[in-house]
mmCIF file of C-alpha atoms in Angstrom:
data_model
loop_
_atom_site.group_PDB
_atom_site.id
_atom_site.type_symbol
_atom_site.label_atom_id
_atom_site.label_comp_id
_atom_site.label_asym_id
_atom_site.label_seq_id
_atom_site.Cartn_x
_atom_site.Cartn_y
_atom_site.Cartn_z
ATOM 1 C CA MET S 1 -43.784 -0.473 8.104
ATOM 2 C CA LYS S 2 -40.005 -0.731 8.607
ATOM 3 C CA ILE S 3 -37.658 1.379 6.481
ATOM 4 C CA ARG S 4 -36.340 -1.758 4.762
ATOM 5 C CA GLU S 5 -39.853 -2.886 3.885
ATOM 6 C CA ARG S 6 -40.669 0.563 2.505
ATOM 7 C CA THR S 7 -37.544 0.437 0.317
ATOM 8 C CA GLU S 8 -38.440 -3.052 -0.889
ATOM 9 C CA GLU S 9 -41.910 -1.827 -1.857
ATOM 10 C CA GLN S 10 -40.405 1.118 -3.723
ATOM 11 C CA GLU S 11 -38.244 -1.236 -5.779
ATOM 12 C CA TYR S 12 -41.381 -2.858 -7.233
ATOM 13 C CA ARG S 13 -42.937 0.537 -8.030
ATOM 14 C CA ILE S 14 -39.894 2.369 -9.384
ATOM 15 C CA LEU S 15 -37.491 -0.184 -10.863
ATOM 16 C CA SER S 16 -37.807 -2.039 -14.136
ATOM 17 C CA PRO S 17 -39.620 -5.391 -14.004
ATOM 18 C CA LEU S 18 -36.252 -6.861 -15.093
ATOM 19 C CA ALA S 19 -34.385 -5.452 -12.070
ATOM 20 C CA ALA S 20 -33.295 -7.771 -9.279
ATOM 21 C CA LYS S 21 -35.486 -7.194 -6.239
ATOM 22 C CA SER S 22 -33.828 -7.301 -2.842
ATOM 23 C CA ARG S 23 -36.842 -8.896 -1.170
ATOM 24 C CA GLU S 24 -36.430 -11.955 -3.425
ATOM 25 C CA ALA S 25 -32.678 -12.352 -2.768
ATOM 26 C CA ARG S 26 -31.538 -15.412 -0.828
ATOM 27 C CA ARG S 27 -28.502 -16.375 1.229
ATOM 28 C CA LYS S 28 -26.950 -19.751 1.942
ATOM 29 C CA TYR S 29 -27.533 -19.169 5.658
ATOM 30 C CA PRO S 30 -30.740 -17.265 6.530
ATOM 31 C CA MET S 31 -30.252 -14.189 8.742
ATOM 32 C CA GLU S 32 -32.515 -11.951 10.731
ATOM 33 C CA GLU S 33 -33.365 -9.012 8.488
ATOM 34 C CA CYS S 34 -32.122 -5.483 9.158
ATOM 35 C CA ASP S 35 -34.802 -2.929 10.024
ATOM 36 C CA PHE S 36 -33.557 -0.319 7.554
ATOM 37 C CA ARG S 37 -31.195 -1.954 5.014
ATOM 38 C CA THR S 38 -32.179 -4.283 2.202
ATOM 39 C CA LYS S 39 -30.219 -7.486 1.598
ATOM 40 C CA PHE S 40 -28.171 -5.882 -1.189
ATOM 41 C CA GLN S 41 -27.407 -2.817 0.924
ATOM 42 C CA ARG S 42 -26.294 -5.098 3.720
ATOM 43 C CA ASP S 43 -24.042 -7.040 1.331
ATOM 44 C CA ARG S 44 -22.471 -3.801 0.164
ATOM 45 C CA ASP S 45 -21.748 -2.821 3.767
ATOM 46 C CA ARG S 46 -20.330 -6.246 4.630
ATOM 47 C CA ILE S 47 -17.908 -6.008 1.718
ATOM 48 C CA LEU S 48 -16.982 -2.404 2.471
ATOM 49 C CA HIS S 49 -16.121 -3.230 6.097
ATOM 50 C CA SER S 50 -14.223 -6.444 5.308
ATOM 51 C CA LYS S 51 -10.479 -6.952 5.662
ATOM 52 C CA CYS S 52 -10.200 -8.174 2.085
ATOM 53 C CA PHE S 53 -11.604 -4.868 0.819
ATOM 54 C CA ARG S 54 -9.272 -2.811 3.017
ATOM 55 C CA ARG S 55 -6.276 -4.729 1.647
ATOM 56 C CA LEU S 56 -7.131 -3.492 -1.861
ATOM 57 C CA LYS S 57 -5.764 -0.103 -0.774
ATOM 58 C CA HIS S 58 -2.269 -1.598 -0.965
ATOM 59 C CA LYS S 59 -2.675 -3.781 -4.051
ATOM 60 C CA THR S 60 -1.409 -2.618 -7.410
ATOM 61 C CA GLN S 61 -3.632 -1.874 -10.362
ATOM 62 C CA VAL S 62 -0.848 -1.495 -12.995
ATOM 63 C CA TYR S 63 2.034 0.555 -11.579
ATOM 64 C CA ILE S 64 3.857 -1.058 -8.659
ATOM 65 C CA VAL S 65 4.750 1.394 -5.860
ATOM 66 C CA ALA S 66 4.340 4.233 -8.300
ATOM 67 C CA GLY S 67 3.119 7.062 -6.079
ATOM 68 C CA ASP S 68 0.156 8.429 -4.180
ATOM 69 C CA HIS S 69 -1.851 9.504 -7.229
ATOM 70 C CA TYR S 70 -1.908 6.218 -9.111
ATOM 71 C CA ARG S 71 -4.847 3.838 -8.975
ATOM 72 C CA THR S 72 -4.935 0.894 -6.636
ATOM 73 C CA ARG S 73 -7.347 -2.032 -6.586
ATOM 74 C CA MET S 74 -9.443 -0.118 -4.061
ATOM 75 C CA THR S 75 -9.773 3.065 -6.097
ATOM 76 C CA HIS S 76 -10.452 0.934 -9.174
ATOM 77 C CA SER S 77 -13.284 -0.847 -7.345
ATOM 78 C CA LEU S 78 -14.751 2.490 -6.252
ATOM 79 C CA GLU S 79 -14.640 3.775 -9.829
ATOM 80 C CA VAL S 80 -16.333 0.615 -11.102
ATOM 81 C CA ALA S 81 -19.023 1.054 -8.440
ATOM 82 C CA GLN S 82 -19.665 4.668 -9.484
ATOM 83 C CA ILE S 83 -19.927 3.776 -13.176
ATOM 84 C CA SER S 84 -22.133 0.771 -12.413
ATOM 85 C CA ARG S 85 -24.536 2.822 -10.301
ATOM 86 C CA THR S 86 -24.878 5.440 -13.018
ATOM 87 C CA ILE S 87 -25.754 2.833 -15.630
ATOM 88 C CA ALA S 88 -28.080 0.949 -13.280
ATOM 89 C CA ARG S 89 -29.972 4.128 -12.437
ATOM 90 C CA GLY S 90 -30.262 5.042 -16.105
ATOM 91 C CA LEU S 91 -31.803 1.651 -16.850
ATOM 92 C CA GLN S 92 -33.964 1.592 -13.681
ATOM 93 C CA LEU S 93 -32.112 -1.446 -12.356
ATOM 94 C CA ASN S 94 -31.000 -2.141 -8.786
ATOM 95 C CA GLU S 95 -28.169 0.252 -7.923
ATOM 96 C CA ASP S 96 -27.465 -1.395 -4.575
ATOM 97 C CA LEU S 97 -26.878 -4.784 -6.179
ATOM 98 C CA ALA S 98 -24.627 -3.300 -8.858
ATOM 99 C CA GLU S 99 -22.628 -1.426 -6.221
ATOM 100 C CA ALA S 100 -22.173 -4.490 -4.009
ATOM 101 C CA ILE S 101 -20.911 -6.584 -6.924
ATOM 102 C CA ALA S 102 -18.550 -3.824 -8.050
ATOM 103 C CA LEU S 103 -17.033 -3.343 -4.595
ATOM 104 C CA GLY S 104 -16.455 -7.085 -4.216
ATOM 105 C CA HIS S 105 -15.375 -8.057 -7.703
ATOM 106 C CA ASP S 106 -11.596 -7.768 -7.114
ATOM 107 C CA VAL S 107 -11.204 -8.784 -3.437
ATOM 108 C CA GLY S 108 -9.464 -11.993 -4.542
ATOM 109 C CA HIS S 109 -6.847 -10.230 -6.639
ATOM 110 C CA THR S 110 -3.212 -10.998 -5.967
ATOM 111 C CA PRO S 111 -0.499 -8.506 -5.054
ATOM 112 C CA PHE S 112 1.299 -6.887 -8.002
ATOM 113 C CA GLY S 113 -1.689 -6.787 -10.340
ATOM 114 C CA HIS S 114 -1.976 -9.067 -13.320
ATOM 115 C CA ALA S 115 1.677 -10.051 -13.021
ATOM 116 C CA GLY S 116 0.821 -11.631 -9.674
ATOM 117 C CA GLU S 117 -2.222 -13.382 -11.078
ATOM 118 C CA SER S 118 -0.145 -14.888 -13.903
ATOM 119 C CA VAL S 119 2.442 -16.203 -11.446
ATOM 120 C CA MET S 120 -0.204 -17.787 -9.212
ATOM 121 C CA ALA S 121 -1.766 -19.477 -12.230
ATOM 122 C CA GLU S 122 1.651 -20.797 -13.247
ATOM 123 C CA LEU S 123 2.457 -22.076 -9.740
ATOM 124 C CA THR S 124 -0.899 -23.690 -9.007
ATOM 125 C CA GLY S 125 -1.970 -24.862 -12.454
ATOM 126 C CA HIS S 126 -5.170 -22.824 -12.223
ATOM 127 C CA PHE S 127 -5.862 -19.451 -10.641
ATOM 128 C CA THR S 128 -8.237 -16.659 -11.632
ATOM 129 C CA HIS S 129 -8.928 -13.609 -9.527
ATOM 130 C CA ASN S 130 -12.696 -13.795 -10.032
ATOM 131 C CA GLU S 131 -12.844 -17.336 -8.630
ATOM 132 C CA GLN S 132 -10.568 -16.313 -5.775
ATOM 133 C CA SER S 133 -12.806 -13.315 -5.051
ATOM 134 C CA LEU S 134 -15.735 -15.693 -4.625
ATOM 135 C CA ARG S 135 -13.624 -17.948 -2.424
ATOM 136 C CA VAL S 136 -12.617 -15.004 -0.228
ATOM 137 C CA VAL S 137 -16.168 -13.818 0.434
ATOM 138 C CA GLU S 138 -17.557 -17.351 0.720
ATOM 139 C CA TYR S 139 -14.941 -19.123 2.857
ATOM 140 C CA LEU S 140 -12.028 -16.961 4.000
ATOM 141 C CA GLU S 141 -13.369 -13.711 5.434
ATOM 142 C CA ARG S 142 -14.353 -13.391 9.096
ATOM 143 C CA SER S 143 -11.859 -16.055 10.187
ATOM 144 C CA GLY S 144 -13.283 -18.656 7.841
ATOM 145 C CA GLN S 145 -16.983 -17.918 8.334
ATOM 146 C CA GLY S 146 -17.331 -15.963 5.092
ATOM 147 C CA LEU S 147 -19.577 -12.947 4.557
ATOM 148 C CA ASN S 148 -22.750 -14.935 3.773
ATOM 149 C CA LEU S 149 -23.574 -12.716 0.788
ATOM 150 C CA THR S 150 -26.660 -13.166 -1.349
ATOM 151 C CA PHE S 151 -26.467 -15.503 -4.329
ATOM 152 C CA GLU S 152 -27.012 -12.550 -6.693
ATOM 153 C CA VAL S 153 -23.938 -10.708 -5.403
ATOM 154 C CA LYS S 154 -21.756 -13.819 -5.451
ATOM 155 C CA ASP S 155 -22.892 -14.640 -8.996
ATOM 156 C CA GLY S 156 -21.946 -11.139 -10.149
ATOM 157 C CA ILE S 157 -18.545 -11.330 -8.459
ATOM 158 C CA VAL S 158 -17.479 -14.664 -9.937
ATOM 159 C CA ASN S 159 -18.851 -13.879 -13.406
ATOM 160 C CA HIS S 160 -17.594 -10.302 -13.768
ATOM 161 C CA THR S 161 -15.027 -11.800 -16.138
ATOM 162 C CA GLY S 162 -14.627 -15.147 -17.863
ATOM 163 C CA ARG S 163 -16.844 -17.233 -20.126
ATOM 164 C CA HIS S 164 -20.110 -17.101 -18.187
ATOM 165 C CA LEU S 165 -22.418 -14.109 -17.949
ATOM 166 C CA PRO S 166 -23.950 -13.098 -14.616
ATOM 167 C CA LYS S 167 -27.578 -14.098 -14.192
ATOM 168 C CA THR S 168 -28.683 -10.568 -13.277
ATOM 169 C CA LEU S 169 -28.600 -7.501 -15.505
ATOM 170 C CA GLU S 170 -26.888 -5.662 -12.669
ATOM 171 C CA GLY S 171 -24.043 -8.193 -12.757
ATOM 172 C CA ARG S 172 -23.738 -7.697 -16.509
ATOM 173 C CA ILE S 173 -23.461 -3.956 -16.000
ATOM 174 C CA VAL S 174 -20.479 -4.464 -13.684
ATOM 175 C CA ARG S 175 -18.843 -6.755 -16.232
ATOM 176 C CA THR S 176 -18.643 -3.914 -18.767
ATOM 177 C CA ALA S 177 -18.209 -1.099 -16.227
ATOM 178 C CA ASP S 178 -15.039 -2.865 -15.057
ATOM 179 C CA ARG S 179 -13.585 -2.589 -18.549
ATOM 180 C CA ILE S 180 -14.660 1.038 -18.954
ATOM 181 C CA ALA S 181 -12.991 1.922 -15.670
ATOM 182 C CA TYR S 182 -9.682 0.151 -16.174
ATOM 183 C CA LEU S 183 -9.189 1.307 -19.767
ATOM 184 C CA CYS S 184 -9.730 4.950 -18.898
ATOM 185 C CA HIS S 185 -7.893 5.101 -15.589
ATOM 186 C CA ASP S 186 -4.990 2.947 -16.778
ATOM 187 C CA TYR S 187 -4.636 5.328 -19.721
ATOM 188 C CA ASP S 188 -4.733 8.276 -17.297
ATOM 189 C CA ASP S 189 -2.087 6.652 -15.072
ATOM 190 C CA SER S 190 0.058 5.946 -18.132
ATOM 191 C CA LEU S 191 -0.011 9.643 -19.013
ATOM 192 C CA ARG S 192 1.021 10.471 -15.433
ATOM 193 C CA ALA S 193 3.851 7.921 -15.591
ATOM 194 C CA GLY S 194 5.118 9.321 -18.875
ATOM 195 C CA LEU S 195 4.640 6.036 -20.727
ATOM 196 C CA LEU S 196 2.061 7.664 -22.988
ATOM 197 C CA LYS S 197 1.453 11.211 -24.180
ATOM 198 C CA PRO S 198 -1.854 12.863 -25.087
ATOM 199 C CA GLY S 199 -2.567 11.867 -28.670
ATOM 200 C CA ASP S 200 -0.790 8.498 -28.517
ATOM 201 C CA LEU S 201 -3.984 6.445 -28.720
ATOM 202 C CA PRO S 202 -5.278 5.434 -32.156
ATOM 203 C CA ALA S 203 -7.179 8.363 -33.694
ATOM 204 C CA GLU S 204 -10.477 6.489 -33.828
ATOM 205 C CA ILE S 205 -10.536 6.260 -30.015
ATOM 206 C CA TYR S 206 -10.440 10.039 -29.633
ATOM 207 C CA ALA S 207 -12.899 10.466 -32.491
ATOM 208 C CA LYS S 208 -15.465 8.004 -31.124
ATOM 209 C CA LEU S 209 -14.989 8.386 -27.347
ATOM 210 C CA GLY S 210 -13.588 11.869 -26.781
ATOM 211 C CA PRO S 211 -10.272 13.637 -26.113
ATOM 212 C CA ASP S 212 -9.912 12.873 -22.386
ATOM 213 C CA THR S 213 -10.832 10.229 -19.834
ATOM 214 C CA SER S 214 -13.841 12.108 -18.466
ATOM 215 C CA ARG S 215 -15.503 12.333 -21.863
ATOM 216 C CA MET S 216 -14.420 8.791 -22.743
ATOM 217 C CA ILE S 217 -16.238 7.406 -19.690
ATOM 218 C CA THR S 218 -19.293 9.563 -20.418
ATOM 219 C CA SER S 219 -19.409 8.324 -24.022
ATOM 220 C CA MET S 220 -19.239 4.654 -23.079
ATOM 221 C CA VAL S 221 -21.742 4.975 -20.218
ATOM 222 C CA ALA S 222 -24.218 6.910 -22.335
ATOM 223 C CA ASP S 223 -23.878 4.363 -25.134
ATOM 224 C CA MET S 224 -24.613 1.467 -22.758
ATOM 225 C CA ILE S 225 -27.721 3.170 -21.387
ATOM 226 C CA MET S 226 -29.122 4.224 -24.764
ATOM 227 C CA THR S 227 -28.317 0.918 -26.494
ATOM 228 C CA SER S 228 -29.683 -1.251 -23.679
ATOM 229 C CA GLN S 229 -32.941 0.609 -23.051
ATOM 230 C CA GLY S 230 -35.997 -1.484 -23.811
ATOM 231 C CA THR S 231 -34.030 -4.560 -24.910
ATOM 232 C CA GLY S 232 -33.942 -6.616 -21.718
ATOM 233 C CA GLU S 233 -30.176 -6.946 -22.197
ATOM 234 C CA ILE S 234 -27.017 -5.013 -21.344
ATOM 235 C CA LEU S 235 -25.574 -3.980 -24.685
ATOM 236 C CA GLN S 236 -23.172 -1.661 -26.431
ATOM 237 C CA SER S 237 -23.491 -0.298 -29.919
ATOM 238 C CA PRO S 238 -21.250 -2.068 -32.472
ATOM 239 C CA VAL S 239 -19.251 1.130 -33.026
ATOM 240 C CA ILE S 240 -18.451 1.711 -29.345
ATOM 241 C CA LYS S 241 -17.777 -1.968 -28.672
ATOM 242 C CA GLN S 242 -15.335 -2.121 -31.580
ATOM 243 C CA THR S 243 -13.643 1.091 -30.393
ATOM 244 C CA MET S 244 -13.246 -0.338 -26.888
ATOM 245 C CA ASP S 245 -11.639 -3.449 -28.385
ATOM 246 C CA VAL S 246 -9.135 -1.225 -30.218
ATOM 247 C CA PHE S 247 -8.497 0.655 -26.961
ATOM 248 C CA ARG S 248 -7.975 -2.578 -25.022
ATOM 249 C CA ASN S 249 -5.620 -4.074 -27.625
ATOM 250 C CA PHE S 250 -3.559 -0.871 -27.619
ATOM 251 C CA MET S 251 -3.251 -0.881 -23.825
ATOM 252 C CA PHE S 252 -2.179 -4.519 -23.739
ATOM 253 C CA GLU S 253 0.494 -3.954 -26.369
ATOM 254 C CA HIS S 254 1.841 -0.638 -25.124
ATOM 255 C CA ILE S 255 1.254 -0.801 -21.346
ATOM 256 C CA TYR S 256 0.197 -4.119 -19.796
ATOM 257 C CA HIS S 257 2.728 -6.192 -21.770
ATOM 258 C CA SER S 258 5.139 -3.333 -22.384
ATOM 259 C CA ASN S 259 8.871 -3.970 -22.221
ATOM 260 C CA ARG S 260 9.152 -0.752 -20.216
ATOM 261 C CA LEU S 261 7.340 -2.434 -17.321
ATOM 262 C CA SER S 262 8.984 -5.834 -17.751
ATOM 263 C CA ARG S 263 11.521 -5.243 -14.960
ATOM 264 C CA GLU S 264 8.740 -4.525 -12.441
ATOM 265 C CA ARG S 265 6.828 -7.610 -13.585
ATOM 266 C CA GLU S 266 9.935 -9.810 -13.245
ATOM 267 C CA GLN S 267 10.678 -8.532 -9.742
ATOM 268 C CA ALA S 268 7.089 -9.031 -8.595
ATOM 269 C CA SER S 269 6.978 -12.515 -10.099
ATOM 270 C CA PHE S 270 10.224 -13.493 -8.368
ATOM 271 C CA VAL S 271 8.958 -12.335 -4.952
ATOM 272 C CA LEU S 272 5.694 -14.292 -5.227
ATOM 273 C CA ARG S 273 7.403 -17.450 -6.521
ATOM 274 C CA GLU S 274 9.864 -17.467 -3.631
ATOM 275 C CA LEU S 275 7.189 -16.807 -1.011
ATOM 276 C CA TYR S 276 4.929 -19.498 -2.431
ATOM 277 C CA HIS S 277 7.655 -22.158 -2.456
ATOM 278 C CA TYR S 278 8.856 -21.137 1.003
ATOM 279 C CA PHE S 279 5.450 -21.523 2.639
ATOM 280 C CA LEU S 280 4.753 -24.705 0.720
ATOM 281 C CA HIS S 281 7.770 -26.224 2.507
ATOM 282 C CA HIS S 282 7.416 -24.269 5.780
ATOM 283 C CA THR S 283 3.675 -24.374 6.290
ATOM 284 C CA SER S 284 4.088 -24.071 10.065
ATOM 285 C CA GLN S 285 5.206 -20.460 9.453
ATOM 286 C CA LEU S 286 1.779 -19.476 8.149
ATOM 287 C CA PRO S 287 -0.641 -17.620 10.451
ATOM 288 C CA PRO S 288 -2.572 -20.046 12.692
ATOM 289 C CA GLU S 289 -5.923 -19.475 10.963
ATOM 290 C CA PHE S 290 -4.441 -20.737 7.693
ATOM 291 C CA ILE S 291 -2.763 -23.743 9.296
ATOM 292 C CA GLN S 292 -6.097 -24.758 10.802
ATOM 293 C CA ARG S 293 -7.631 -24.955 7.331
ATOM 294 C CA GLU S 294 -5.082 -27.418 5.920
ATOM 295 C CA ALA S 295 -7.101 -30.514 6.874
ATOM 296 C CA ARG S 296 -10.075 -29.204 4.915
ATOM 297 C CA TRP S 297 -8.449 -27.556 1.929
ATOM 298 C CA GLY S 298 -4.978 -29.077 1.589
ATOM 299 C CA ARG S 299 -1.537 -27.505 1.821
ATOM 300 C CA GLN S 300 -1.392 -26.020 -1.669
ATOM 301 C CA GLN S 301 -4.730 -24.261 -1.278
ATOM 302 C CA ILE S 302 -3.968 -22.641 2.052
ATOM 303 C CA VAL S 303 -0.603 -21.411 0.755
ATOM 304 C CA THR S 304 -2.359 -20.055 -2.335
ATOM 305 C CA ASP S 305 -4.951 -18.294 -0.175
ATOM 306 C CA TYR S 306 -2.266 -16.711 1.983
ATOM 307 C CA VAL S 307 0.077 -15.546 -0.769
ATOM 308 C CA ALA S 308 -2.740 -14.312 -3.003
ATOM 309 C CA GLY S 309 -4.146 -12.299 -0.111
ATOM 310 C CA LEU S 310 -0.933 -10.375 0.597
ATOM 311 C CA THR S 311 -0.653 -6.690 -0.208
ATOM 312 C CA ASP S 312 2.221 -5.493 -2.368
ATOM 313 C CA SER S 313 4.039 -3.848 0.530
ATOM 314 C CA TYR S 314 3.572 -6.762 2.918
ATOM 315 C CA ALA S 315 4.772 -9.265 0.298
ATOM 316 C CA VAL S 316 7.982 -7.265 -0.143
ATOM 317 C CA ALA S 317 8.461 -6.902 3.628
ATOM 318 C CA LEU S 318 7.861 -10.622 4.145
ATOM 319 C CA PHE S 319 10.344 -11.481 1.399
ATOM 320 C CA GLU S 320 12.988 -9.303 3.052
ATOM 321 C CA GLU S 321 12.321 -10.813 6.466
ATOM 322 C CA ILE S 322 12.608 -14.395 5.206
ATOM 323 C CA PHE S 323 15.346 -14.176 2.605
ATOM 324 C CA MET S 324 17.465 -11.101 3.272
ATOM 325 C CA PRO S 325 20.261 -10.968 5.904
ATOM 326 C CA PRO S 326 19.609 -8.463 8.723
ATOM 327 C CA MET S 327 21.980 -5.786 7.429
ATOM 328 C CA GLY S 328 21.835 -2.636 9.498
ATOM 329 C CA ARG S 329 19.928 -4.300 12.329
ATOM 330 C CA THR S 330 21.341 -5.006 15.752
ATOM 331 C CA VAL S 331 21.862 -8.698 16.405
ATOM 332 C CA GLU S 332 21.798 -9.730 20.068
ATOM 333 C CA LYS S 333 24.929 -11.513 21.270
ATOM 334 C CA ASN S 334 24.566 -14.795 23.067
ATOM 335 C CA LYS S 335 25.843 -15.244 26.611
ATOM 336 C CA LYS S 336 29.365 -16.101 25.427
ATOM 337 C CA GLY S 337 29.578 -12.837 23.546
ATOM 338 C CA TYR S 338 29.702 -14.367 20.068
#
């Protein structure tokens, strides 16, 4: 028996009957199976080794170019994966599926965090990072071939936010783990940035969740496991859910939509608007692989794909290259000496 087959057998013996089983997962394009990795493990590895995942290292979570110790989209995704695996293990669900979804859930995010997403939605008429994440793994990665992920992973990625729930319980875990992660680490980053001080959150948050981010995460994870056990659903207790809503509303008012970060948001928005309009009118300046897709997807879509895929630092560098005069750089003289 191959290692993969042994692992697949163990899933039926050890996991809950409600857990997604890797042997039953399907892809759009059938592939020869790996000898030692299940389909969900293989999906996780494909995401982890993809260019779109590596770019998350240079994409903002909240604070733009804030320093080495602030979260990025990559560290956020890793934190969501850790929280998701803990909950999945506690509920005897498929950890590998939860991890794959968590690692891939934000690969379609724009540069400059939610400010970038808002600008892209304004420019295009419709843009959401979860739909773009699905588009990236389905059509854009590997020079247009896509990653050929399982339907279960793709369903979890596109439905980690929005109106529709994922079909698997593992996908529903990631949906809430994402919120747990960003509330706690955005609060932690806000303390580091000096925008908040310990004790600034509403008192009920400290009372119900704990005095620091470590205990806050533990409280919310433990509540999800205990409340969900034996129900066939992924649930939170009413008290913890209501406390998380208070936490989220506070962060939106005091951090995400804060006037103290408005200058950064305006600058980021300006850069993306100018780049988008430039490439819409100078499509020939796009990389060749994007130009080749215009016949299939249309000009607006390929420009959207390109601009949304930029990292923060590359977007700024590209803006300077296109729009800023070459001050401080040597300009070659022509043959007449002018």
